Protein backbone atom coordinates (compact mmCIF):
# COMPACT_ATOMS: atom_id res chain seq x y z
CA UNK A 1 40.27 76.18 -81.26
CA UNK A 2 39.67 74.05 -78.16
CA UNK A 3 38.32 70.55 -78.63
CA UNK A 4 37.03 67.60 -76.65
CA UNK A 5 37.87 64.05 -77.79
CA UNK A 6 37.52 60.60 -76.32
CA UNK A 7 40.52 58.71 -74.96
CA UNK A 8 40.24 55.13 -76.25
CA UNK A 9 42.82 53.63 -73.89
CA UNK A 10 40.72 53.15 -70.68
CA UNK A 11 37.78 51.50 -72.48
CA UNK A 12 39.95 49.24 -74.61
CA UNK A 13 42.05 48.21 -71.62
CA UNK A 14 38.96 47.29 -69.62
CA UNK A 15 37.46 45.39 -72.58
CA UNK A 16 40.62 43.39 -73.34
CA UNK A 17 41.19 42.62 -69.66
CA UNK A 18 37.60 41.37 -69.37
CA UNK A 19 38.09 39.15 -72.43
CA UNK A 20 41.36 37.82 -70.99
CA UNK A 21 39.65 37.00 -67.68
CA UNK A 22 36.93 35.15 -69.62
CA UNK A 23 39.58 32.93 -71.21
CA UNK A 24 40.00 34.61 -74.60
CA UNK A 25 43.60 34.17 -75.75
CA UNK A 26 43.32 35.52 -79.30
CA UNK A 27 41.43 38.76 -79.81
CA UNK A 28 40.85 40.40 -83.16
CA UNK A 29 40.56 44.07 -83.96
CA UNK A 30 38.86 45.45 -87.06
CA UNK A 31 40.24 48.82 -88.11
CA UNK A 32 38.94 51.11 -90.83
CA UNK A 33 41.85 53.29 -92.06
CA UNK A 34 40.04 54.37 -95.24
CA UNK A 35 37.95 56.71 -93.07
CA UNK A 36 41.08 58.77 -92.42
CA UNK A 37 39.75 59.50 -88.94
CA UNK A 38 42.23 60.37 -86.22
CA UNK A 39 39.93 58.88 -83.56
CA UNK A 40 39.33 55.59 -85.40
CA UNK A 41 43.05 55.20 -86.15
CA UNK A 42 43.97 56.01 -82.54
CA UNK A 43 41.74 53.11 -81.44
CA UNK A 44 43.92 50.70 -83.41
CA UNK A 45 47.09 52.15 -81.88
CA UNK A 46 45.57 51.77 -78.41
CA UNK A 47 44.42 48.20 -79.10
CA UNK A 48 47.86 47.14 -80.36
CA UNK A 49 49.56 48.55 -77.25
CA UNK A 50 47.06 47.19 -74.73
CA UNK A 51 46.41 43.77 -76.27
CA UNK A 52 50.13 43.31 -76.88
CA UNK A 53 50.73 43.92 -73.18
CA UNK A 54 47.81 41.81 -71.88
CA UNK A 55 47.73 38.99 -74.47
CA UNK A 56 51.15 39.16 -76.11
CA UNK A 57 51.75 39.66 -79.82
CA UNK A 58 50.52 36.14 -80.59
CA UNK A 59 47.22 36.96 -78.91
CA UNK A 60 46.38 39.91 -81.16
CA UNK A 61 45.07 39.87 -84.71
CA UNK A 62 44.53 43.20 -86.48
CA UNK A 63 42.67 43.34 -89.78
CA UNK A 64 41.37 46.22 -91.85
CA UNK A 65 38.30 46.79 -93.93
CA UNK A 66 36.53 49.55 -95.78
CA UNK A 67 32.85 50.22 -96.43
CA UNK A 68 32.47 47.36 -98.89
CA UNK A 69 30.73 44.11 -98.05
CA UNK A 70 33.63 42.17 -99.62
CA UNK A 71 36.28 43.73 -97.38
CA UNK A 72 34.21 43.11 -94.26
CA UNK A 73 33.66 39.50 -95.28
CA UNK A 74 37.41 39.10 -95.94
CA UNK A 75 38.21 40.64 -92.53
CA UNK A 76 35.96 38.13 -90.79
CA UNK A 77 37.46 35.22 -92.74
CA UNK A 78 40.95 36.36 -91.73
CA UNK A 79 39.96 36.64 -88.06
CA UNK A 80 38.33 33.22 -88.02
CA UNK A 81 41.34 31.67 -89.79
CA UNK A 82 43.62 33.18 -87.15
CA UNK A 83 41.63 31.48 -84.38
CA UNK A 84 40.14 34.59 -82.82
CA UNK A 85 37.41 34.06 -80.23
CA UNK A 86 36.58 37.75 -79.76
CA UNK A 87 36.45 40.81 -82.01
CA UNK A 88 36.70 44.49 -81.13
CA UNK A 89 35.46 46.95 -83.77
CA UNK A 90 36.76 50.49 -84.17
CA UNK A 91 33.74 51.55 -86.24
CA UNK A 92 30.15 50.53 -85.49
CA UNK A 93 28.96 50.06 -89.13
CA UNK A 94 31.67 47.40 -89.52
CA UNK A 95 30.38 45.66 -86.40
CA UNK A 96 26.81 45.59 -87.71
CA UNK A 97 27.91 44.09 -91.05
CA UNK A 98 30.13 41.44 -89.44
CA UNK A 99 27.46 40.49 -86.89
CA UNK A 100 25.24 39.70 -89.88
CA UNK A 101 28.05 37.62 -91.40
CA UNK A 102 28.53 35.75 -88.10
CA UNK A 103 24.79 35.00 -88.10
CA UNK A 104 25.08 33.69 -91.68
CA UNK A 105 27.79 31.28 -90.43
CA UNK A 106 25.56 30.16 -87.53
CA UNK A 107 27.95 31.63 -84.97
CA UNK A 108 26.19 32.97 -81.88
CA UNK A 109 27.25 36.23 -80.26
CA UNK A 110 28.57 35.76 -76.76
CA UNK A 111 28.80 32.00 -77.16
CA UNK A 112 30.76 31.23 -80.33
CA UNK A 113 32.25 34.70 -80.77
CA UNK A 114 32.44 37.64 -78.39
CA UNK A 115 31.88 41.05 -79.98
CA UNK A 116 32.59 44.57 -78.74
CA UNK A 117 32.20 47.79 -80.71
CA UNK A 118 32.85 51.46 -80.21
CA UNK A 119 29.80 53.70 -79.96
CA UNK A 120 26.58 53.05 -78.12
CA UNK A 121 24.20 53.13 -81.06
CA UNK A 122 20.55 52.16 -80.61
CA UNK A 123 20.87 49.09 -82.85
CA UNK A 124 23.28 47.48 -80.36
CA UNK A 125 20.69 47.65 -77.58
CA UNK A 126 17.97 46.29 -79.86
CA UNK A 127 19.93 43.18 -80.89
CA UNK A 128 19.71 39.95 -79.00
CA UNK A 129 22.01 39.57 -77.24
CA UNK A 130 22.80 43.23 -76.78
CA UNK A 131 26.21 44.23 -78.12
CA UNK A 132 28.93 45.24 -75.65
CA UNK A 133 30.36 48.65 -76.36
CA UNK A 134 33.13 51.06 -75.58
CA UNK A 135 31.30 54.27 -74.83
CA UNK A 136 32.86 57.58 -75.76
CA UNK A 137 30.76 59.31 -73.09
CA UNK A 138 29.26 61.63 -75.71
CA UNK A 139 26.96 63.42 -73.24
CA UNK A 140 29.97 64.30 -71.07
CA UNK A 141 31.94 65.34 -74.16
CA UNK A 142 29.11 67.64 -75.25
CA UNK A 143 28.65 69.14 -71.79
CA UNK A 144 32.36 69.88 -71.43
CA UNK A 145 32.51 71.30 -74.95
CA UNK A 146 29.69 73.74 -74.17
CA UNK A 147 31.35 74.68 -70.86
CA UNK A 148 34.63 75.36 -72.67
CA UNK A 149 32.87 77.46 -75.31
CA UNK A 150 30.95 79.53 -72.76
CA UNK A 151 34.11 80.07 -70.72
CA UNK A 152 35.97 81.21 -73.82
CA UNK A 153 33.16 83.57 -74.84
CA UNK A 154 33.02 85.08 -71.35
CA UNK A 155 36.78 85.45 -70.93
CA UNK A 156 38.10 89.03 -70.88
CA UNK A 157 41.45 87.91 -72.27
CA UNK A 158 41.82 85.13 -74.78
CA UNK A 159 43.79 82.26 -73.32
CA UNK A 160 45.46 79.48 -75.17
CA UNK A 161 42.97 76.85 -76.38
CA UNK A 162 42.41 74.09 -73.82
CA UNK A 163 41.85 70.55 -75.08
CA UNK A 164 40.26 67.73 -73.09
CA UNK A 165 40.29 63.96 -73.42
CA UNK A 166 37.32 62.12 -71.96
CA UNK A 167 38.06 58.52 -70.88
CA UNK A 168 36.08 55.84 -72.68
CA UNK A 169 34.16 53.24 -70.67
CA UNK A 170 33.64 49.56 -71.47
CA UNK A 171 30.00 48.43 -71.06
CA UNK A 172 29.72 44.65 -70.96
CA UNK A 173 26.60 43.12 -72.44
CA UNK A 174 25.44 39.73 -73.70
CA UNK A 175 27.67 39.70 -76.80
CA UNK A 176 30.66 38.99 -74.53
CA UNK A 177 30.98 35.58 -72.96
CA UNK A 178 33.41 32.93 -71.82
CA UNK A 179 35.82 31.80 -74.52
CA UNK A 180 34.42 28.75 -76.32
CA UNK A 181 36.04 25.35 -75.73
CA UNK A 182 36.13 24.78 -79.48
CA UNK A 183 36.82 27.47 -82.02
CA UNK A 184 34.89 27.15 -85.23
CA UNK A 185 34.84 23.37 -85.02
CA UNK A 186 38.40 22.90 -83.68
CA UNK A 187 39.58 22.48 -80.03
CA UNK A 188 40.56 25.84 -78.53
């Protein structure tokens, strides 16, 4: 069965490079392994490789959470304790929950903490500031999937299934800013 999936590497590389250029030296990543999703887990693998190359091992902090409020709160506490000034989320519901927790701590998006999430959900464009995203290019994925299906249906001879990877794209918005001079009350 042919399939179309997103390739997380281009979007993550662009996002981490943008953060590095804005002065962020410690970037956190929130994974969600309990989903058992190949795509979500591949995002963590990509982040570790790219951030390790661009920021060094000391510049990357990877934490995990599940769907519980407690685990998301613990993940944020761990990231803040590690001195992170930016967070990249593999799973958009985690981003929404942690953005609320940042608000509860009086930390402003794009000023006190930069935030990027996968998936361009409507909520991210409704927030102020709007949340930067790594787009999976779902319209392109759908179009190519339909093209592959129609080609397969119309083929006289069945060929081996063709798989495609669509490059992700980083979309910078107001939730990403220059690294703060002080991190959570301490000099950066």
